Short mmCIF file of C-alpha atoms and ligand atoms in Angstrom, two decimals:
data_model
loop_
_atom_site.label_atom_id
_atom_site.label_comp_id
_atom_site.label_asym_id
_atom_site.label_seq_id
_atom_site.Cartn_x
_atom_site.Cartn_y
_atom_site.Cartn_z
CA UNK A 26 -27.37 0.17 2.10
CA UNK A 27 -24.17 1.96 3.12
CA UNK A 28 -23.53 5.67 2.43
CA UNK A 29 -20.81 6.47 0.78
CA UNK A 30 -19.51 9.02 -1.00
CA UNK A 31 -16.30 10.60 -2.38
CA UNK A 32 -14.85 13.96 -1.36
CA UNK A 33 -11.67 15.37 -2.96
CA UNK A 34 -8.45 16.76 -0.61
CA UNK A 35 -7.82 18.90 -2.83
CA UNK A 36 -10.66 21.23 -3.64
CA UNK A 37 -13.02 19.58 -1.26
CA UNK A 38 -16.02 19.59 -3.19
CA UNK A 39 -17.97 15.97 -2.76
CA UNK A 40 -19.53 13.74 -5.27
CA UNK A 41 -21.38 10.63 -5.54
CA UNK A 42 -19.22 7.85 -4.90
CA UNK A 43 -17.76 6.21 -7.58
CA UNK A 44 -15.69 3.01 -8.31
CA UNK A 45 -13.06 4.73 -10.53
CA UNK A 46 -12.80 7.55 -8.29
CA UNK A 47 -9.02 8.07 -8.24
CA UNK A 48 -8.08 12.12 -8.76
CA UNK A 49 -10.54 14.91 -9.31
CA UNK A 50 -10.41 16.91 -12.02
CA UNK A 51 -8.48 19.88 -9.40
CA UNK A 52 -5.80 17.24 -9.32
CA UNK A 53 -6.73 16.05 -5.70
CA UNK A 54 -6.94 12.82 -4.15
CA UNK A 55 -10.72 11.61 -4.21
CA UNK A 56 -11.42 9.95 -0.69
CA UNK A 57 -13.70 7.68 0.00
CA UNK A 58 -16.25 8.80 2.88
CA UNK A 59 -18.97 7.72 5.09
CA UNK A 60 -21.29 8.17 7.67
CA UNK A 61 -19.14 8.39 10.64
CA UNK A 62 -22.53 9.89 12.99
CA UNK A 63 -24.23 6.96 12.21
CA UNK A 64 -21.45 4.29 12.50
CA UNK A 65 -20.54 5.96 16.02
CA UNK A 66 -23.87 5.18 17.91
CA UNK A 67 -23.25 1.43 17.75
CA UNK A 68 -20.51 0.38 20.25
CA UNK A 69 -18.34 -0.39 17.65
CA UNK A 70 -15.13 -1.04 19.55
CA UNK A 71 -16.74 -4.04 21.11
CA UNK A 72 -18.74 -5.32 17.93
CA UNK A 73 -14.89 -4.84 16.32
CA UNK A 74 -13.54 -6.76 18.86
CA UNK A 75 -15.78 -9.73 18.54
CA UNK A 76 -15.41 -10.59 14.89
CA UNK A 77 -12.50 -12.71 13.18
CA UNK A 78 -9.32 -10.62 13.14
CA UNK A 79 -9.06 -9.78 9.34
CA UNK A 80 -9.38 -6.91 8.13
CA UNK A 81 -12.56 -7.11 7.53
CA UNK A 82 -13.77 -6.51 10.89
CA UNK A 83 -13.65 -3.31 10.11
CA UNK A 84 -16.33 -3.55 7.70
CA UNK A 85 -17.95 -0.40 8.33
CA UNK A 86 -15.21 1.82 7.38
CA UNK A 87 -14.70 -0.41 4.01
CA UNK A 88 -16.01 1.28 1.10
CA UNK A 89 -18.19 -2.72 -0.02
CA UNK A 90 -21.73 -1.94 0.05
CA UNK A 91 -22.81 -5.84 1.04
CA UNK A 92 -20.52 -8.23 2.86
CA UNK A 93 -21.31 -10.92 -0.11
CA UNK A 94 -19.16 -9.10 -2.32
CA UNK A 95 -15.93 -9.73 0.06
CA UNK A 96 -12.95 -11.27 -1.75
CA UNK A 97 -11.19 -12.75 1.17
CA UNK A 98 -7.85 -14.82 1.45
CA UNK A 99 -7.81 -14.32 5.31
CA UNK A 100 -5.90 -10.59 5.31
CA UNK A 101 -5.00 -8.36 7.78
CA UNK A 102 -4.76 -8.99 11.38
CA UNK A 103 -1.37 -8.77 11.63
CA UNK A 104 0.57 -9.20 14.81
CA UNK A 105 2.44 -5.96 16.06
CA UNK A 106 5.42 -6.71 18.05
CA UNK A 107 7.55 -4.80 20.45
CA UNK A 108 11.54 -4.62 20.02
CA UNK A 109 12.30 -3.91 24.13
CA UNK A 110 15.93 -4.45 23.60
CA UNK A 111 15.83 -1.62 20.57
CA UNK A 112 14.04 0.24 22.92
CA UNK A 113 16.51 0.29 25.99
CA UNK A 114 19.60 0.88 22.72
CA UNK A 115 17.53 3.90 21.15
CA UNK A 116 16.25 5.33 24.67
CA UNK A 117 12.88 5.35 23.22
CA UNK A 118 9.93 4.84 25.02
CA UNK A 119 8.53 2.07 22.51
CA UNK A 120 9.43 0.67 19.50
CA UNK A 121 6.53 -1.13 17.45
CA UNK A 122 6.89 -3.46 14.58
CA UNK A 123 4.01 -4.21 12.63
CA UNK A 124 4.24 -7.24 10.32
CA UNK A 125 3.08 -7.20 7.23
CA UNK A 126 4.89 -9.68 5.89
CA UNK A 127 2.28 -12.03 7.15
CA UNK A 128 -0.40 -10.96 4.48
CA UNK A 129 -1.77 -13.41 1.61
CA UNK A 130 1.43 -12.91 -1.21
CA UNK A 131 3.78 -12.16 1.72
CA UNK A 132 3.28 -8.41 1.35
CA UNK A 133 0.52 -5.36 2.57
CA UNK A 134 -0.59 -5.18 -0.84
CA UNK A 135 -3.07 -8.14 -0.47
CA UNK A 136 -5.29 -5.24 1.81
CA UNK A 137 -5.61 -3.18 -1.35
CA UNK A 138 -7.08 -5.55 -3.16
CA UNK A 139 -9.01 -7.45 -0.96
CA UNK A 140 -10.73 -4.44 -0.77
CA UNK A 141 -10.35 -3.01 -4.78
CA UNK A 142 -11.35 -6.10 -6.22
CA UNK A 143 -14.48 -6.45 -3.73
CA UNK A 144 -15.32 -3.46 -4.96
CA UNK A 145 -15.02 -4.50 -8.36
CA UNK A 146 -17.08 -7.47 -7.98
CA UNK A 147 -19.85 -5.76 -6.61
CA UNK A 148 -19.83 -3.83 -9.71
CA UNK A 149 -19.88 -6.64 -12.12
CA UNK A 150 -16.32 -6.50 -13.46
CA UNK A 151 -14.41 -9.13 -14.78
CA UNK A 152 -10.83 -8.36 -15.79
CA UNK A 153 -8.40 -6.08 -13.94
CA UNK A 154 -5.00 -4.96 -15.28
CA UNK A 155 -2.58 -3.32 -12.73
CA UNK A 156 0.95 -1.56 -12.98
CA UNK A 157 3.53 -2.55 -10.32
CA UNK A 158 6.74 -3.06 -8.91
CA UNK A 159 5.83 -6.32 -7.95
CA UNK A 160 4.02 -6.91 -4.81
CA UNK A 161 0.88 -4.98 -6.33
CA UNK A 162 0.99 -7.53 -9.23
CA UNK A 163 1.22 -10.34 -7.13
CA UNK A 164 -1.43 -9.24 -4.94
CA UNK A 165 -3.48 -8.69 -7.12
CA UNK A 166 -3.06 -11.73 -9.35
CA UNK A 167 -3.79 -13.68 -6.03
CA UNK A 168 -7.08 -11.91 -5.12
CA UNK A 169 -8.21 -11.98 -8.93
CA UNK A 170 -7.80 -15.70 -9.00
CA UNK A 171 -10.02 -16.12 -5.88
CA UNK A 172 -12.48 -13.71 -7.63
CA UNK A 173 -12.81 -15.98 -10.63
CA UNK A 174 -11.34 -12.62 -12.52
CA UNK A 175 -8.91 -12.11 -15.13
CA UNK A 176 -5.75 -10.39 -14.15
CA UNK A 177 -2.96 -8.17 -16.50
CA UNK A 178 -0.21 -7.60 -14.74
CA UNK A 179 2.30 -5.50 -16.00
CA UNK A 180 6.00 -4.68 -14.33
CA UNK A 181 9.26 -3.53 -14.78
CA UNK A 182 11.92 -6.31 -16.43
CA UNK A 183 13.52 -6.34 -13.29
CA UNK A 184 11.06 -7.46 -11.27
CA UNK A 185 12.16 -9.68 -8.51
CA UNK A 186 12.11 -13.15 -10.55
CA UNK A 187 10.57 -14.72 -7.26
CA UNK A 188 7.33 -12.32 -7.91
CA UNK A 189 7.45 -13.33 -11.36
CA UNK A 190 6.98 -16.93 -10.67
CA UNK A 191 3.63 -15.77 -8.50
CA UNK A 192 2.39 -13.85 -10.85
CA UNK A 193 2.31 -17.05 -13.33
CA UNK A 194 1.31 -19.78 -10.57
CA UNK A 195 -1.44 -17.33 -9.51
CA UNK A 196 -2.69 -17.61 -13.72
CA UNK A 197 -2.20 -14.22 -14.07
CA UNK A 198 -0.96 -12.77 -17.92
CA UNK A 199 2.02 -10.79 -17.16
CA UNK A 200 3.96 -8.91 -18.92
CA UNK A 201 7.46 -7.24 -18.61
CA UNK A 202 7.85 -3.34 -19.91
CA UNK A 203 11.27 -2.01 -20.72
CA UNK A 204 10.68 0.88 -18.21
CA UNK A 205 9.49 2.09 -14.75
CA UNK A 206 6.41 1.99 -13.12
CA UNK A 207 4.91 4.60 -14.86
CA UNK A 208 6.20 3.41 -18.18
CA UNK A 209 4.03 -0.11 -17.03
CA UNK A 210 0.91 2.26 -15.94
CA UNK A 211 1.06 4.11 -19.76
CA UNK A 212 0.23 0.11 -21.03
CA UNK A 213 -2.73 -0.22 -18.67
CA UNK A 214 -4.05 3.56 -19.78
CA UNK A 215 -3.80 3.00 -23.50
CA UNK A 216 -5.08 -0.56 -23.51
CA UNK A 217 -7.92 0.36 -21.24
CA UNK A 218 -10.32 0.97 -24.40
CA UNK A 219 -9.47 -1.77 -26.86
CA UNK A 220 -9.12 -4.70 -23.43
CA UNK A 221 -12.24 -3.68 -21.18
CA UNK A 222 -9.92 -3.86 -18.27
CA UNK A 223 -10.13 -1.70 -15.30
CA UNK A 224 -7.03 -0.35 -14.15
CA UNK A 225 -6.37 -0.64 -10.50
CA UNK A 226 -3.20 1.16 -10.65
CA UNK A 227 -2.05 3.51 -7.88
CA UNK A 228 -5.19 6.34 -7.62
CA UNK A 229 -7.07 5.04 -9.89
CA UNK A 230 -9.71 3.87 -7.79
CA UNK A 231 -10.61 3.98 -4.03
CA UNK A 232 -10.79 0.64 -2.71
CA UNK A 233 -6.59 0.42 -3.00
CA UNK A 234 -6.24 3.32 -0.18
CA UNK A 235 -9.13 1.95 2.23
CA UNK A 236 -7.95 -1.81 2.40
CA UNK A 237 -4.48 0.07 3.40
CA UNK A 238 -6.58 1.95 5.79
CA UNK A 239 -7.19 -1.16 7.85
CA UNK A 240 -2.84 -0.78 8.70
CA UNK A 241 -3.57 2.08 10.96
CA UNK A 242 -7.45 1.02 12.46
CA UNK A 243 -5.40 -2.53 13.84
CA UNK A 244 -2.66 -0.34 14.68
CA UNK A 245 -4.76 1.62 17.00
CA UNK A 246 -6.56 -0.97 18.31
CA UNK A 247 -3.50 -3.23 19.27
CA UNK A 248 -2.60 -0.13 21.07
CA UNK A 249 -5.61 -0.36 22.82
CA UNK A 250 -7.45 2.95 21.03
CA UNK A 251 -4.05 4.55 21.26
CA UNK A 252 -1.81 6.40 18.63
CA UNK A 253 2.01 6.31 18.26
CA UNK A 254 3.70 9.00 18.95
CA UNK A 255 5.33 8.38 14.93
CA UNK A 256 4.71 6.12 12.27
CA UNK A 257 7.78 5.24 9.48
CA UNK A 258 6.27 4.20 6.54
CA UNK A 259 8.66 3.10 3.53
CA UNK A 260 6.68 5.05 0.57
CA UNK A 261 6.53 4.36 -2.60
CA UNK A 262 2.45 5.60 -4.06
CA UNK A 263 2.17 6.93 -1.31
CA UNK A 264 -1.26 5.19 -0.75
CA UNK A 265 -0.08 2.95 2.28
CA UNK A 266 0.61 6.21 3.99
CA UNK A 267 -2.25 8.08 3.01
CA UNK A 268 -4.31 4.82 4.36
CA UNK A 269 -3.05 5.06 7.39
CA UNK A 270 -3.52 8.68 7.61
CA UNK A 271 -6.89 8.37 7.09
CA UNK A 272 -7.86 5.95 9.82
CA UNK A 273 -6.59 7.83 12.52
CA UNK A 274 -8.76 10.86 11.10
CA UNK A 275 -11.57 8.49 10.99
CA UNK A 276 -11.28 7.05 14.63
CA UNK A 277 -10.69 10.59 15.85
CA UNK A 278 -13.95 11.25 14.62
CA UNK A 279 -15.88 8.34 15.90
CA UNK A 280 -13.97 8.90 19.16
CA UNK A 281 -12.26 5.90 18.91
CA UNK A 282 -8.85 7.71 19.63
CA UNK A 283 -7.75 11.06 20.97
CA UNK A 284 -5.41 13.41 20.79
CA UNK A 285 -2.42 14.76 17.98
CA UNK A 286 -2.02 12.50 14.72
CA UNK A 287 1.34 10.68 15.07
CA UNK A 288 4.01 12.45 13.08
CA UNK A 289 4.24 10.60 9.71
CA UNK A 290 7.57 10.38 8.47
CA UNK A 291 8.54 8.59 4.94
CA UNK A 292 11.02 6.93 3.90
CA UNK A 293 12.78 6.05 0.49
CA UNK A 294 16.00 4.74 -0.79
CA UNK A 295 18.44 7.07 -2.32
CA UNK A 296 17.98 6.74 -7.04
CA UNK A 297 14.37 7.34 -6.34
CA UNK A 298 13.43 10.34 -3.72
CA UNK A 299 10.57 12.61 -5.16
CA UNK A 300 9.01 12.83 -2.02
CA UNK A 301 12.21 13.00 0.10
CA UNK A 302 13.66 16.04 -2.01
CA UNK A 303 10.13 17.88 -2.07
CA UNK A 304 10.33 17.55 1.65
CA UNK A 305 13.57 18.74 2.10
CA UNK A 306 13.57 21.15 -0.27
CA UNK A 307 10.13 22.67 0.79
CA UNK A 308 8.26 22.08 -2.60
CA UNK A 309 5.07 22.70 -3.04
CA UNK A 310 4.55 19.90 -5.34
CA UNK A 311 6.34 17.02 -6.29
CA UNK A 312 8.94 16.94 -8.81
CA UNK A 313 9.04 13.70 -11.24
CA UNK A 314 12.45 12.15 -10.17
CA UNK A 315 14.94 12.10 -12.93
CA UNK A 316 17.44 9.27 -13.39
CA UNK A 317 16.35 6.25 -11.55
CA UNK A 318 19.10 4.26 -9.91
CA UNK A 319 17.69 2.78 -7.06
CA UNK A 320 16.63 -1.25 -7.07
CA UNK A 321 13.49 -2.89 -7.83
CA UNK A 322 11.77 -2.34 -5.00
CA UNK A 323 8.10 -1.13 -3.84
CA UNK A 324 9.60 2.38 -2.99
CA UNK A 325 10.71 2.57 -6.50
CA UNK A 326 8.03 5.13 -7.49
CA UNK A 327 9.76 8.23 -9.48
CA UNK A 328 5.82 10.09 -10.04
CA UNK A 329 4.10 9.31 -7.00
CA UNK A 330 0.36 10.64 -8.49
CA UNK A 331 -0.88 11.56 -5.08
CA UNK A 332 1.97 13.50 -4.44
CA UNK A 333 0.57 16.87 -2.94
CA UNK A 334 -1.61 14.95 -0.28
CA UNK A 335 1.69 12.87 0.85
CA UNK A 336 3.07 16.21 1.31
CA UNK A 337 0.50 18.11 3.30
CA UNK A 338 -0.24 15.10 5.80
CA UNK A 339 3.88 14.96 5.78
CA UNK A 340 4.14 18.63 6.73
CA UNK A 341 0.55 18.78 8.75
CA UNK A 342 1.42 15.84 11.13
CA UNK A 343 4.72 17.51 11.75
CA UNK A 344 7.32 14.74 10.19
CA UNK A 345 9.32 14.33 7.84
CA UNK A 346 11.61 12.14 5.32
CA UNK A 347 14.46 10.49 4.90
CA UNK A 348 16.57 8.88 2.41
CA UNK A 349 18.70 5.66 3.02
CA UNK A 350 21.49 3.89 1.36
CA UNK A 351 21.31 0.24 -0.21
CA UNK A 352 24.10 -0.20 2.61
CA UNK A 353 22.06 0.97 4.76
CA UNK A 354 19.36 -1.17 4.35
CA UNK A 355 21.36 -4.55 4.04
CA UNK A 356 22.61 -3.93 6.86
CA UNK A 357 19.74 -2.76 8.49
CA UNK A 358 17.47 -5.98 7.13
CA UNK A 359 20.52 -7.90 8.94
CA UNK A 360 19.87 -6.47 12.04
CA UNK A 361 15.71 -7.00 11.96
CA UNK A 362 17.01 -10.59 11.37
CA UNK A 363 18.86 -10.63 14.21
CA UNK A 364 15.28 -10.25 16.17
CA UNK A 365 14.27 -13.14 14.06
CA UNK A 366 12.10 -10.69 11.41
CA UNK A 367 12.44 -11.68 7.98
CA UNK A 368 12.39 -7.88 6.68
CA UNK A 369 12.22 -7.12 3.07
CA UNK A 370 14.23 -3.85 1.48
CA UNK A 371 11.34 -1.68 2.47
CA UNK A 372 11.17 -3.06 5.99
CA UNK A 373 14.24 -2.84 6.28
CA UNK A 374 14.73 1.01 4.80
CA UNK A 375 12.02 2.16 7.33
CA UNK A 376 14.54 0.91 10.40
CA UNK A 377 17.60 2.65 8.48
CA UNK A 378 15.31 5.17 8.75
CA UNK A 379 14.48 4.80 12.43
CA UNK A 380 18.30 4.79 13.22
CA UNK A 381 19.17 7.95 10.98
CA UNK A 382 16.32 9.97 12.96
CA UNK A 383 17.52 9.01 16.55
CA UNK A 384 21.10 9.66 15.28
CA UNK A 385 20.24 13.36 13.43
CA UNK A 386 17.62 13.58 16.95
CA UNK A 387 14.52 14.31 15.03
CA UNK A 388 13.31 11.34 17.00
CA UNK A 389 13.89 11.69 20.32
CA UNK A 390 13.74 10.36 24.24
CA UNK A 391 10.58 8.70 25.17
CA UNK A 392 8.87 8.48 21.66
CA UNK A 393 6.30 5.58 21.04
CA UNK A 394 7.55 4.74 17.18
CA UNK A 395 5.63 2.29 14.72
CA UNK A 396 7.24 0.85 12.21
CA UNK A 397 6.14 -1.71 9.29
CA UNK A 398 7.76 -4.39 7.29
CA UNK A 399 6.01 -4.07 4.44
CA UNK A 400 6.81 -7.72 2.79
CA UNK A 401 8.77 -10.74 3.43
CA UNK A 402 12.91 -10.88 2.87
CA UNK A 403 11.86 -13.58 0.81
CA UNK A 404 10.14 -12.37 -1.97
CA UNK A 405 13.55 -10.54 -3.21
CA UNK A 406 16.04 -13.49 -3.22
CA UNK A 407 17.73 -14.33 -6.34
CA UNK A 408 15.87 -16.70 -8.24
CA UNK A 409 15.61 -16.84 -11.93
CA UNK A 410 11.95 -17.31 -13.22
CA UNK A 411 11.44 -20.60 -15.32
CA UNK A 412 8.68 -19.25 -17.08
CA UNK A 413 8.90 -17.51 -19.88
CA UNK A 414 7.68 -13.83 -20.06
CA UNK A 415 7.25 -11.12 -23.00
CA UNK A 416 8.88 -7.77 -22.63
CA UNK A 417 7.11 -5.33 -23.91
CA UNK A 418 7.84 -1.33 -24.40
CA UNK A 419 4.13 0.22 -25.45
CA UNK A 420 0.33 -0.93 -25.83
CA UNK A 421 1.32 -1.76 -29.12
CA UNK A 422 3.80 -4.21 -28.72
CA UNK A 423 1.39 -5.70 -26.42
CA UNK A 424 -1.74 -5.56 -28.37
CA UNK A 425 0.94 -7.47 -31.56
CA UNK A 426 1.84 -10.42 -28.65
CA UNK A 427 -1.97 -10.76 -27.18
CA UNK A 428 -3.19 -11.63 -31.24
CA UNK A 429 -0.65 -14.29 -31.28
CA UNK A 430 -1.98 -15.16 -27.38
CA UNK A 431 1.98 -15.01 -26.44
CA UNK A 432 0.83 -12.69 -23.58
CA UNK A 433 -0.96 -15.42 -21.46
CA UNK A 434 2.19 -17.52 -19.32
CA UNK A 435 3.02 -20.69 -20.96
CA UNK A 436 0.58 -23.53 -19.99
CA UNK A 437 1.16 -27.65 -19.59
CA UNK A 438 -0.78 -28.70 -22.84
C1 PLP B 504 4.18 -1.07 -2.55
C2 PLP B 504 5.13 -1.23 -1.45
C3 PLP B 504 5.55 -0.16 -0.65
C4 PLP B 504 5.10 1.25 -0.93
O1 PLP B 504 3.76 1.42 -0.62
P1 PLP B 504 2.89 2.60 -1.21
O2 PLP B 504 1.56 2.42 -0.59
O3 PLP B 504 2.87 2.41 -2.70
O4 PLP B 504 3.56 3.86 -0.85
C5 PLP B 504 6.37 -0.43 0.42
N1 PLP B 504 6.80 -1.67 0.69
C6 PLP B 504 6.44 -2.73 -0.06
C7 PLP B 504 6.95 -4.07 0.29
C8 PLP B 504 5.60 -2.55 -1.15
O5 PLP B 504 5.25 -3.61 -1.88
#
């Protein structure tokens, strides 16, 4: 049986591991952990390289106790591409692209819950309810549906209607709130009780954080055991970026990799910058951003609730954040097309982001640079869902709908 256990960032005290291990009761981030000593002893580059390139080769450092528990739909194992023209433009040293767009649902998300929902299923559960922009809620509808699970999905009215339309072909019961993320999340809380569902919102549990892990482990390993120089994540949770994060600390510690952390440097588009202005401003802790203007995207996150350990391995690794325009980002998803990558917004924002830095020189000559594109272009076109879906505003509304069974998509009777 694997050890595992949980230790929190925050206070670091440890505890028994535990499946809705999401904060501590300090307020920090509970990690997941294991035992790196004995994992170390086994040649585990080589065993790594031998499997099937999902995600899942990386087994070890994925928090499952039993391989028979694995909800897979063929994850990870991305290809990472170099832009050698961008390169030669930027005088930068290399210029990485990983491509997350190629993920089950079109979007990173499906390593989240490839790994959540394994975890879930190893302890017996049967109906998950998530919060999202979109691409969590997709991702989750998809891996719920290969689980034989139930999924409630909840997300803001303006959704991308594309997402909506996967949400009902993957059978999940969505619903829209008249709100933000964190409006959606509030649903999920207070129906927790009265629905049995688990809520595998943002830090809520751990599996979420270690499927995003598996980002920076292939990452290293396409770089042949090496580390970036700087990694641009678009960040919205903030648990992409703390997944990442942690695999580099884990592979330093197996001696997989050596040497500094890359810098981590977020960004986010300007109507929704918590974690931006905290940088910037030198906050301690994150401030709830106020008037959301932004667009529907997966970087739309006004109360990141991992906020102080974005921060610290913000400050720690010495990056930093940046803000973009929607200008920018058109533009800059035009360009990524240009070297035939379909980029969604948050693709796309992290190479606004890329140009901003070498502009402002906080990126500089000879840098190795990694970059995702967190989703597919696709995903965001204008499309106008044909089914029909209930708005909600509270638990309540939602608990009247579910008695009438309004809340499950329309069906073909
Ligand atoms: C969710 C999402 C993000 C933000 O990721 P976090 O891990 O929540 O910070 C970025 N891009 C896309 C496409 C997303 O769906």
């Amino acid at each position: 049986m694997k050890k595992r256990w949980m230790i929190c960032d925050g206070c670091s005290r440890t505890f028994p591991f535990r499946y809705d291990g999401g904060i501590c009761v300090c307020g920090g981030v509970l990690l997941v952990q294991y035992d790196l000593e004995e994992i170390k002893h086994s040649r585990i580059r080589e065993s790594w390289r031998e499997r099937p390139a999902t995600m899942w080769r990386y087994h070890e450092l994925l928090p499952v106790a039993g391989t028979e528990h694995i909800i897979s739909l063929g994850e990870g194992g991305t290809p990472l591409i170099r832009l050698e023209r961008w390169e030669k433009k930027l005088d930068l040293d290399r210029v990485w692209l990983k491509r997350e767009e190629q993920n089950p649902t079109g979007s990173f998300k499906a390593r989240g819950f490839s790994a959540a929902l394994s975890l879930l299923r190893e302890r017996g559960e049967t109906q998950v309810a998530v919060n999202s922009n979109g691409n969590a809620a997709s991702a989750m509808a998809a891996y719920a549906a290969r689980a034989g699970m139930e999924a409630y999905v909840f997300v803001p009215r303006d959704c991308p209607g594309m997402i909506l339309e996967e949400l009902v072909q993957y059978g999940a019961r969505a619903c829209l709130v008249d709100g933000l993320i964190h409006d959606a999340g509030k649903v999920v809380e207070d129906g927790k009780e009265e629905m049995g569902w688990v809520n595998v919102g943002t830090a809520k549990e751990p599996g979420r954080v270690e499927g995003k892990k598996t980002m920076g482990l292939e990452l290293a390993e396409q770089l042949g055991w090496e580390m970036p120089d700087a990694v641009i994540y678009p960040t919205g949770g903030g648990s992409g970026l703390i997944g990442i994060w942690k695999a580099f600390t884990e592979l330093k510690e197996l001696g997989c990799v050596s040497g500094d952390l890359p810098r981590f440097i977020t960004v986010q588009e300007v109507g929704c910058t918590p974690i931006v202005d905290s940088i910037r401003s030198g906050a301690e802790k994150i401030r709830p951003y106020g008037a959301t203007t932004s667009r529907p995207t997966g970087v739309r996150v006004p109360r990141p609730p991992a906020g102080e350990l974005i921060l610290s391995i913000i400050r720690n690794t010495g990056g930093t954040a940046v803000a973009v325009t929607a200008e920018e980002i058109a533009e800059s998803g035009k360009m990524l097309g240009q070297e035939g990558i379909s980029a969604s917004p948050e693709g796309s924002a992290v190479w606004a982001g890329l140009l901003r830095l070498v502009e402002s020189g906080e990126i500089g000559t000879g840098e190795r640079v990694a970059l995702f594109n967190t989703a597919h272009s696709l995903k965001y076109l204008p499309w106008k869902a044909a089914a029909t879906i209930p708005e909600i505003r509270s638990y309540d509304e939602y608990r009247a709908l579910r008695d009438v069974d309004h809340a499950k998509p329309e069906e073909s009777s």
